[in-house]
mmCIF file with all atom_site columns, C-alpha atoms in Angstrom:
data_model
loop_
_atom_site.group_PDB
_atom_site.id
_atom_site.type_symbol
_atom_site.label_atom_id
_atom_site.label_alt_id
_atom_site.label_comp_id
_atom_site.label_asym_id
_atom_site.label_entity_id
_atom_site.label_seq_id
_atom_site.pdbx_PDB_ins_code
_atom_site.Cartn_x
_atom_site.Cartn_y
_atom_site.Cartn_z
_atom_site.occupancy
_atom_site.B_iso_or_equiv
_atom_site.pdbx_formal_charge
_atom_site.auth_seq_id
_atom_site.auth_comp_id
_atom_site.auth_asym_id
_atom_site.auth_atom_id
_atom_site.pdbx_PDB_model_num
ATOM 1   C CA . UNK A 1 1   ? 4.086  -42.143 39.967  1.00 0.00 ? 8   UNK A CA 1
ATOM 2   C CA . UNK A 1 2   ? 5.330  -42.317 36.400  1.00 0.00 ? 9   UNK A CA 1
ATOM 3   C CA . UNK A 1 3   ? 4.064  -40.539 33.326  1.00 0.00 ? 10  UNK A CA 1
ATOM 4   C CA . UNK A 1 4   ? 4.149  -42.799 30.300  1.00 0.00 ? 11  UNK A CA 1
ATOM 5   C CA . UNK A 1 5   ? 2.812  -42.265 26.826  1.00 0.00 ? 12  UNK A CA 1
ATOM 6   C CA . UNK A 1 6   ? 0.807  -44.895 25.039  1.00 0.00 ? 13  UNK A CA 1
ATOM 7   C CA . UNK A 1 7   ? 3.520  -45.342 22.425  1.00 0.00 ? 14  UNK A CA 1
ATOM 8   C CA . UNK A 1 8   ? 6.949  -46.695 23.210  1.00 0.00 ? 15  UNK A CA 1
ATOM 9   C CA . UNK A 1 9   ? 8.870  -43.781 21.717  1.00 0.00 ? 16  UNK A CA 1
ATOM 10  C CA . UNK A 1 10  ? 8.628  -41.529 24.804  1.00 0.00 ? 17  UNK A CA 1
ATOM 11  C CA . UNK A 1 11  ? 9.073  -42.664 28.381  1.00 0.00 ? 18  UNK A CA 1
ATOM 12  C CA . UNK A 1 12  ? 9.188  -40.202 31.243  1.00 0.00 ? 19  UNK A CA 1
ATOM 13  C CA . UNK A 1 13  ? 9.477  -41.175 34.879  1.00 0.00 ? 20  UNK A CA 1
ATOM 14  C CA . UNK A 1 14  ? 8.997  -38.680 37.684  1.00 0.00 ? 21  UNK A CA 1
ATOM 15  C CA . UNK A 1 15  ? 10.473 -40.867 40.423  1.00 0.00 ? 22  UNK A CA 1
ATOM 16  C CA . UNK A 1 16  ? 14.117 -40.239 41.223  1.00 0.00 ? 23  UNK A CA 1
ATOM 17  C CA . UNK A 1 17  ? 14.757 -43.979 41.498  1.00 0.00 ? 24  UNK A CA 1
ATOM 18  C CA . UNK A 1 18  ? 13.393 -44.688 38.023  1.00 0.00 ? 25  UNK A CA 1
ATOM 19  C CA . UNK A 1 19  ? 14.886 -41.607 36.359  1.00 0.00 ? 26  UNK A CA 1
ATOM 20  C CA . UNK A 1 20  ? 17.683 -42.426 33.960  1.00 0.00 ? 27  UNK A CA 1
ATOM 21  C CA . UNK A 1 21  ? 20.820 -40.386 34.661  1.00 0.00 ? 28  UNK A CA 1
ATOM 22  C CA . UNK A 1 22  ? 22.409 -41.355 31.342  1.00 0.00 ? 29  UNK A CA 1
ATOM 23  C CA . UNK A 1 23  ? 23.263 -38.734 28.758  1.00 0.00 ? 30  UNK A CA 1
ATOM 24  C CA . UNK A 1 24  ? 21.088 -40.327 26.063  1.00 0.00 ? 31  UNK A CA 1
ATOM 25  C CA . UNK A 1 25  ? 17.623 -39.095 25.194  1.00 0.00 ? 32  UNK A CA 1
ATOM 26  C CA . UNK A 1 26  ? 14.523 -40.684 26.686  1.00 0.00 ? 33  UNK A CA 1
ATOM 27  C CA . UNK A 1 27  ? 13.342 -41.775 23.252  1.00 0.00 ? 34  UNK A CA 1
ATOM 28  C CA . UNK A 1 28  ? 13.707 -45.377 22.229  1.00 0.00 ? 35  UNK A CA 1
ATOM 29  C CA . UNK A 1 29  ? 16.755 -46.360 20.219  1.00 0.00 ? 36  UNK A CA 1
ATOM 30  C CA . UNK A 1 30  ? 14.768 -47.947 17.442  1.00 0.00 ? 37  UNK A CA 1
ATOM 31  C CA . UNK A 1 31  ? 13.138 -45.316 15.279  1.00 0.00 ? 38  UNK A CA 1
ATOM 32  C CA . UNK A 1 32  ? 10.503 -47.566 13.775  1.00 0.00 ? 39  UNK A CA 1
ATOM 33  C CA . UNK A 1 33  ? 6.832  -46.968 13.211  1.00 0.00 ? 40  UNK A CA 1
ATOM 34  C CA . UNK A 1 34  ? 4.080  -49.093 14.676  1.00 0.00 ? 41  UNK A CA 1
ATOM 35  C CA . UNK A 1 35  ? 4.262  -51.632 11.842  1.00 0.00 ? 42  UNK A CA 1
ATOM 36  C CA . UNK A 1 36  ? 8.017  -52.084 12.337  1.00 0.00 ? 43  UNK A CA 1
ATOM 37  C CA . UNK A 1 37  ? 9.205  -50.301 9.167   1.00 0.00 ? 44  UNK A CA 1
ATOM 38  C CA . UNK A 1 38  ? 11.684 -47.462 9.510   1.00 0.00 ? 45  UNK A CA 1
ATOM 39  C CA . UNK A 1 39  ? 10.299 -44.062 8.549   1.00 0.00 ? 46  UNK A CA 1
ATOM 40  C CA . UNK A 1 40  ? 13.779 -42.662 7.848   1.00 0.00 ? 47  UNK A CA 1
ATOM 41  C CA . UNK A 1 41  ? 15.645 -45.589 6.236   1.00 0.00 ? 48  UNK A CA 1
ATOM 42  C CA . UNK A 1 42  ? 18.335 -43.369 4.674   1.00 0.00 ? 49  UNK A CA 1
ATOM 43  C CA . UNK A 1 43  ? 18.968 -41.331 7.828   1.00 0.00 ? 50  UNK A CA 1
ATOM 44  C CA . UNK A 1 44  ? 18.053 -37.979 6.240   1.00 0.00 ? 51  UNK A CA 1
ATOM 45  C CA . UNK A 1 45  ? 17.097 -36.513 9.605   1.00 0.00 ? 52  UNK A CA 1
ATOM 46  C CA . UNK A 1 46  ? 19.722 -38.111 11.812  1.00 0.00 ? 53  UNK A CA 1
ATOM 47  C CA . UNK A 1 47  ? 20.813 -34.650 12.968  1.00 0.00 ? 54  UNK A CA 1
ATOM 48  C CA . UNK A 1 48  ? 17.383 -34.141 14.579  1.00 0.00 ? 55  UNK A CA 1
ATOM 49  C CA . UNK A 1 49  ? 17.856 -36.857 17.201  1.00 0.00 ? 56  UNK A CA 1
ATOM 50  C CA . UNK A 1 50  ? 17.986 -34.352 20.007  1.00 0.00 ? 57  UNK A CA 1
ATOM 51  C CA . UNK A 1 51  ? 17.715 -35.134 23.675  1.00 0.00 ? 58  UNK A CA 1
ATOM 52  C CA . UNK A 1 52  ? 17.331 -33.053 26.811  1.00 0.00 ? 59  UNK A CA 1
ATOM 53  C CA . UNK A 1 53  ? 21.021 -33.295 27.645  1.00 0.00 ? 60  UNK A CA 1
ATOM 54  C CA . UNK A 1 54  ? 21.878 -31.988 24.159  1.00 0.00 ? 61  UNK A CA 1
ATOM 55  C CA . UNK A 1 55  ? 19.971 -28.758 24.870  1.00 0.00 ? 62  UNK A CA 1
ATOM 56  C CA . UNK A 1 56  ? 20.128 -28.241 28.631  1.00 0.00 ? 63  UNK A CA 1
ATOM 57  C CA . UNK A 1 57  ? 23.393 -29.131 30.358  1.00 0.00 ? 64  UNK A CA 1
ATOM 58  C CA . UNK A 1 58  ? 24.529 -28.159 33.829  1.00 0.00 ? 65  UNK A CA 1
ATOM 59  C CA . UNK A 1 59  ? 28.239 -28.128 34.554  1.00 0.00 ? 66  UNK A CA 1
ATOM 60  C CA . UNK A 1 60  ? 29.553 -30.135 37.500  1.00 0.00 ? 67  UNK A CA 1
ATOM 61  C CA . UNK A 1 61  ? 30.036 -26.992 39.598  1.00 0.00 ? 68  UNK A CA 1
ATOM 62  C CA . UNK A 1 62  ? 26.408 -25.825 39.179  1.00 0.00 ? 69  UNK A CA 1
ATOM 63  C CA . UNK A 1 63  ? 23.555 -28.222 39.746  1.00 0.00 ? 70  UNK A CA 1
ATOM 64  C CA . UNK A 1 64  ? 19.909 -27.469 40.359  1.00 0.00 ? 71  UNK A CA 1
ATOM 65  C CA . UNK A 1 65  ? 17.762 -29.561 42.677  1.00 0.00 ? 72  UNK A CA 1
ATOM 66  C CA . UNK A 1 66  ? 17.133 -33.094 41.477  1.00 0.00 ? 73  UNK A CA 1
ATOM 67  C CA . UNK A 1 67  ? 13.353 -32.538 41.398  1.00 0.00 ? 74  UNK A CA 1
ATOM 68  C CA . UNK A 1 68  ? 13.789 -29.395 39.250  1.00 0.00 ? 75  UNK A CA 1
ATOM 69  C CA . UNK A 1 69  ? 16.069 -31.302 36.872  1.00 0.00 ? 76  UNK A CA 1
ATOM 70  C CA . UNK A 1 70  ? 13.611 -34.202 36.627  1.00 0.00 ? 77  UNK A CA 1
ATOM 71  C CA . UNK A 1 71  ? 10.588 -31.947 36.129  1.00 0.00 ? 78  UNK A CA 1
ATOM 72  C CA . UNK A 1 72  ? 12.340 -29.835 33.503  1.00 0.00 ? 79  UNK A CA 1
ATOM 73  C CA . UNK A 1 73  ? 13.434 -33.003 31.711  1.00 0.00 ? 80  UNK A CA 1
ATOM 74  C CA . UNK A 1 74  ? 9.862  -34.321 31.791  1.00 0.00 ? 81  UNK A CA 1
ATOM 75  C CA . UNK A 1 75  ? 8.447  -31.012 30.576  1.00 0.00 ? 82  UNK A CA 1
ATOM 76  C CA . UNK A 1 76  ? 11.006 -30.858 27.760  1.00 0.00 ? 83  UNK A CA 1
ATOM 77  C CA . UNK A 1 77  ? 10.225 -34.389 26.544  1.00 0.00 ? 84  UNK A CA 1
ATOM 78  C CA . UNK A 1 78  ? 6.440  -34.015 26.837  1.00 0.00 ? 85  UNK A CA 1
ATOM 79  C CA . UNK A 1 79  ? 6.359  -30.603 25.145  1.00 0.00 ? 86  UNK A CA 1
ATOM 80  C CA . UNK A 1 80  ? 8.658  -31.791 22.349  1.00 0.00 ? 87  UNK A CA 1
ATOM 81  C CA . UNK A 1 81  ? 6.451  -34.831 21.814  1.00 0.00 ? 88  UNK A CA 1
ATOM 82  C CA . UNK A 1 82  ? 3.118  -32.995 21.953  1.00 0.00 ? 89  UNK A CA 1
ATOM 83  C CA . UNK A 1 83  ? 4.140  -29.956 19.883  1.00 0.00 ? 90  UNK A CA 1
ATOM 84  C CA . UNK A 1 84  ? 5.617  -32.215 17.213  1.00 0.00 ? 91  UNK A CA 1
ATOM 85  C CA . UNK A 1 85  ? 2.417  -34.278 17.097  1.00 0.00 ? 92  UNK A CA 1
ATOM 86  C CA . UNK A 1 86  ? 0.292  -31.116 16.924  1.00 0.00 ? 93  UNK A CA 1
ATOM 87  C CA . UNK A 1 87  ? 2.391  -29.540 14.173  1.00 0.00 ? 94  UNK A CA 1
ATOM 88  C CA . UNK A 1 88  ? 2.427  -32.727 12.111  1.00 0.00 ? 95  UNK A CA 1
ATOM 89  C CA . UNK A 1 89  ? -1.322 -33.063 12.565  1.00 0.00 ? 96  UNK A CA 1
ATOM 90  C CA . UNK A 1 90  ? -1.839 -29.540 11.211  1.00 0.00 ? 97  UNK A CA 1
ATOM 91  C CA . UNK A 1 91  ? 0.963  -29.261 8.623   1.00 0.00 ? 98  UNK A CA 1
ATOM 92  C CA . UNK A 1 92  ? 1.869  -32.747 7.383   1.00 0.00 ? 99  UNK A CA 1
ATOM 93  C CA . UNK A 1 93  ? -0.952 -33.279 4.902   1.00 0.00 ? 100 UNK A CA 1
ATOM 94  C CA . UNK A 1 94  ? -0.870 -29.777 3.314   1.00 0.00 ? 101 UNK A CA 1
ATOM 95  C CA . UNK A 1 95  ? 2.929  -29.784 3.076   1.00 0.00 ? 102 UNK A CA 1
ATOM 96  C CA . UNK A 1 96  ? 2.928  -33.305 1.633   1.00 0.00 ? 103 UNK A CA 1
ATOM 97  C CA . UNK A 1 97  ? 0.420  -32.130 -0.964  1.00 0.00 ? 104 UNK A CA 1
ATOM 98  C CA . UNK A 1 98  ? 2.554  -29.081 -1.830  1.00 0.00 ? 105 UNK A CA 1
ATOM 99  C CA . UNK A 1 99  ? 5.742  -31.159 -2.003  1.00 0.00 ? 106 UNK A CA 1
ATOM 100 C CA . UNK A 1 100 ? 3.997  -33.713 -4.211  1.00 0.00 ? 107 UNK A CA 1
ATOM 101 C CA . UNK A 1 101 ? 2.777  -30.980 -6.574  1.00 0.00 ? 108 UNK A CA 1
ATOM 102 C CA . UNK A 1 102 ? 6.229  -29.345 -6.721  1.00 0.00 ? 109 UNK A CA 1
ATOM 103 C CA . UNK A 1 103 ? 8.015  -32.627 -7.454  1.00 0.00 ? 110 UNK A CA 1
ATOM 104 C CA . UNK A 1 104 ? 5.373  -33.603 -10.018 1.00 0.00 ? 111 UNK A CA 1
ATOM 105 C CA . UNK A 1 105 ? 5.785  -30.260 -11.838 1.00 0.00 ? 112 UNK A CA 1
ATOM 106 C CA . UNK A 1 106 ? 9.585  -30.502 -11.721 1.00 0.00 ? 113 UNK A CA 1
ATOM 107 C CA . UNK A 1 107 ? 9.487  -34.085 -13.001 1.00 0.00 ? 114 UNK A CA 1
ATOM 108 C CA . UNK A 1 108 ? 7.107  -33.144 -15.802 1.00 0.00 ? 115 UNK A CA 1
ATOM 109 C CA . UNK A 1 109 ? 9.260  -30.162 -16.824 1.00 0.00 ? 116 UNK A CA 1
ATOM 110 C CA . UNK A 1 110 ? 12.398 -32.280 -16.739 1.00 0.00 ? 117 UNK A CA 1
ATOM 111 C CA . UNK A 1 111 ? 10.881 -35.139 -18.733 1.00 0.00 ? 118 UNK A CA 1
ATOM 112 C CA . UNK A 1 112 ? 8.953  -33.141 -21.324 1.00 0.00 ? 119 UNK A CA 1
ATOM 113 C CA . UNK A 1 113 ? 10.968 -29.912 -21.716 1.00 0.00 ? 120 UNK A CA 1
ATOM 114 C CA . UNK A 1 114 ? 14.529 -30.003 -20.353 1.00 0.00 ? 121 UNK A CA 1
ATOM 115 C CA . UNK A 1 115 ? 15.706 -33.392 -21.640 1.00 0.00 ? 122 UNK A CA 1
ATOM 116 C CA . UNK A 1 116 ? 14.194 -33.006 -25.150 1.00 0.00 ? 123 UNK A CA 1
ATOM 117 C CA . UNK A 1 117 ? 15.703 -29.502 -25.422 1.00 0.00 ? 124 UNK A CA 1
ATOM 118 C CA . UNK A 1 118 ? 19.156 -30.761 -24.416 1.00 0.00 ? 125 UNK A CA 1
ATOM 119 C CA . UNK A 1 119 ? 18.913 -33.750 -26.775 1.00 0.00 ? 126 UNK A CA 1
ATOM 120 C CA . UNK A 1 120 ? 17.850 -31.428 -29.618 1.00 0.00 ? 127 UNK A CA 1
ATOM 121 C CA . UNK A 1 121 ? 20.770 -29.102 -28.932 1.00 0.00 ? 128 UNK A CA 1
ATOM 122 C CA . UNK A 1 122 ? 23.204 -32.008 -28.879 1.00 0.00 ? 129 UNK A CA 1
ATOM 123 C CA . UNK A 1 123 ? 21.722 -33.356 -32.086 1.00 0.00 ? 130 UNK A CA 1
ATOM 124 C CA . UNK A 1 124 ? 21.941 -29.989 -33.894 1.00 0.00 ? 131 UNK A CA 1
ATOM 125 C CA . UNK A 1 125 ? 25.303 -29.008 -32.408 1.00 0.00 ? 132 UNK A CA 1
ATOM 126 C CA . UNK A 1 126 ? 27.536 -30.572 -35.137 1.00 0.00 ? 133 UNK A CA 1
ATOM 127 C CA . UNK A 1 127 ? 25.721 -28.631 -37.882 1.00 0.00 ? 134 UNK A CA 1
ATOM 128 C CA . UNK A 1 128 ? 25.816 -25.416 -35.840 1.00 0.00 ? 135 UNK A CA 1
ATOM 129 C CA . UNK A 1 129 ? 29.521 -25.971 -35.265 1.00 0.00 ? 136 UNK A CA 1
ATOM 130 C CA . UNK A 1 130 ? 30.106 -26.298 -39.016 1.00 0.00 ? 137 UNK A CA 1
ATOM 131 C CA . UNK A 1 131 ? 28.092 -23.151 -39.795 1.00 0.00 ? 138 UNK A CA 1
ATOM 132 C CA . UNK A 1 132 ? 29.837 -21.192 -37.000 1.00 0.00 ? 139 UNK A CA 1
ATOM 133 C CA . UNK A 1 133 ? 33.279 -22.238 -38.252 1.00 0.00 ? 140 UNK A CA 1
ATOM 134 C CA . UNK A 1 134 ? 32.361 -21.147 -41.794 1.00 0.00 ? 141 UNK A CA 1
ATOM 135 C CA . UNK A 1 135 ? 31.075 -17.762 -40.546 1.00 0.00 ? 142 UNK A CA 1
ATOM 136 C CA . UNK A 1 136 ? 34.215 -17.103 -38.525 1.00 0.00 ? 143 UNK A CA 1
ATOM 137 C CA . UNK A 1 137 ? 36.450 -18.144 -41.432 1.00 0.00 ? 144 UNK A CA 1
ATOM 138 C CA . UNK A 1 138 ? 34.576 -15.923 -43.914 1.00 0.00 ? 145 UNK A CA 1
ATOM 139 C CA . UNK A 1 139 ? 33.708 -12.841 -41.813 1.00 0.00 ? 146 UNK A CA 1
ATOM 140 C CA . UNK A 1 140 ? 35.602 -12.593 -38.554 1.00 0.00 ? 147 UNK A CA 1
ATOM 141 C CA . UNK A 1 141 ? 39.025 -14.038 -39.453 1.00 0.00 ? 148 UNK A CA 1
ATOM 142 C CA . UNK A 1 142 ? 39.694 -11.608 -42.372 1.00 0.00 ? 149 UNK A CA 1
ATOM 143 C CA . UNK A 1 143 ? 38.574 -8.640  -40.264 1.00 0.00 ? 150 UNK A CA 1
ATOM 144 C CA . UNK A 1 144 ? 40.953 -9.456  -37.426 1.00 0.00 ? 151 UNK A CA 1
ATOM 145 C CA . UNK A 1 145 ? 43.767 -10.273 -39.839 1.00 0.00 ? 152 UNK A CA 1
ATOM 146 C CA . UNK A 1 146 ? 43.372 -6.795  -41.391 1.00 0.00 ? 153 UNK A CA 1
ATOM 147 C CA . UNK A 1 147 ? 43.309 -5.142  -37.978 1.00 0.00 ? 154 UNK A CA 1
ATOM 148 C CA . UNK A 1 148 ? 46.383 -7.137  -36.959 1.00 0.00 ? 155 UNK A CA 1
ATOM 149 C CA . UNK A 1 149 ? 48.288 -6.028  -40.085 1.00 0.00 ? 156 UNK A CA 1
ATOM 150 C CA . UNK A 1 150 ? 47.380 -2.385  -39.446 1.00 0.00 ? 157 UNK A CA 1
ATOM 151 C CA . UNK A 1 151 ? 48.660 -2.502  -35.892 1.00 0.00 ? 158 UNK A CA 1
ATOM 152 C CA . UNK A 1 152 ? 51.727 -4.535  -36.893 1.00 0.00 ? 159 UNK A CA 1
ATOM 153 C CA . UNK A 1 153 ? 53.360 -1.437  -38.419 1.00 0.00 ? 160 UNK A CA 1
ATOM 154 C CA . UNK A 1 154 ? 52.835 0.643   -35.289 1.00 0.00 ? 161 UNK A CA 1
ATOM 155 C CA . UNK A 1 155 ? 56.019 1.110   -33.290 1.00 0.00 ? 162 UNK A CA 1
ATOM 156 C CA . UNK A 1 156 ? 55.991 2.522   -29.803 1.00 0.00 ? 163 UNK A CA 1
ATOM 157 C CA . UNK A 1 157 ? 59.141 4.034   -28.323 1.00 0.00 ? 164 UNK A CA 1
ATOM 158 C CA . UNK A 1 158 ? 59.294 5.119   -24.716 1.00 0.00 ? 165 UNK A CA 1
ATOM 159 C CA . UNK A 1 159 ? 61.858 7.765   -23.838 1.00 0.00 ? 166 UNK A CA 1
ATOM 160 C CA . UNK A 1 160 ? 62.803 8.762   -20.358 1.00 0.00 ? 167 UNK A CA 1
ATOM 161 C CA . UNK A 1 161 ? 62.789 12.536  -20.011 1.00 0.00 ? 168 UNK A CA 1
#
């Protein structure tokens, strides 16, 4: 009396004898697609490997009936599997399209606008630096030297009264 899915990534058994009492999830350890290639080779979503025992945990002092525990475990695994499949069926293609468009636009902007602008600034920077130094030497430095000389003759005395 077991409930098994056609794919090997979810196995749920309703019999108490066949039910695994281990703390690991019922999903298979190998996260590979049907052709054997890993769909997450860099482990970007390793934090999403979530099992029933990670969400629902009964302390030693409080235990529900074994049948309730088994049925809730089965319902958790089946609902997680089916809702994920339904959501990916509805959202995967549109979101992949949007993500592709966003990354294409960002790549285009980076390649054709950002990098040429930065390279142009770096190329022009030595001449701008020379012009800026000349402007500060001719205009700003004499002004602040005059202001400094004016305030140099100011003496402040504080008396306690």
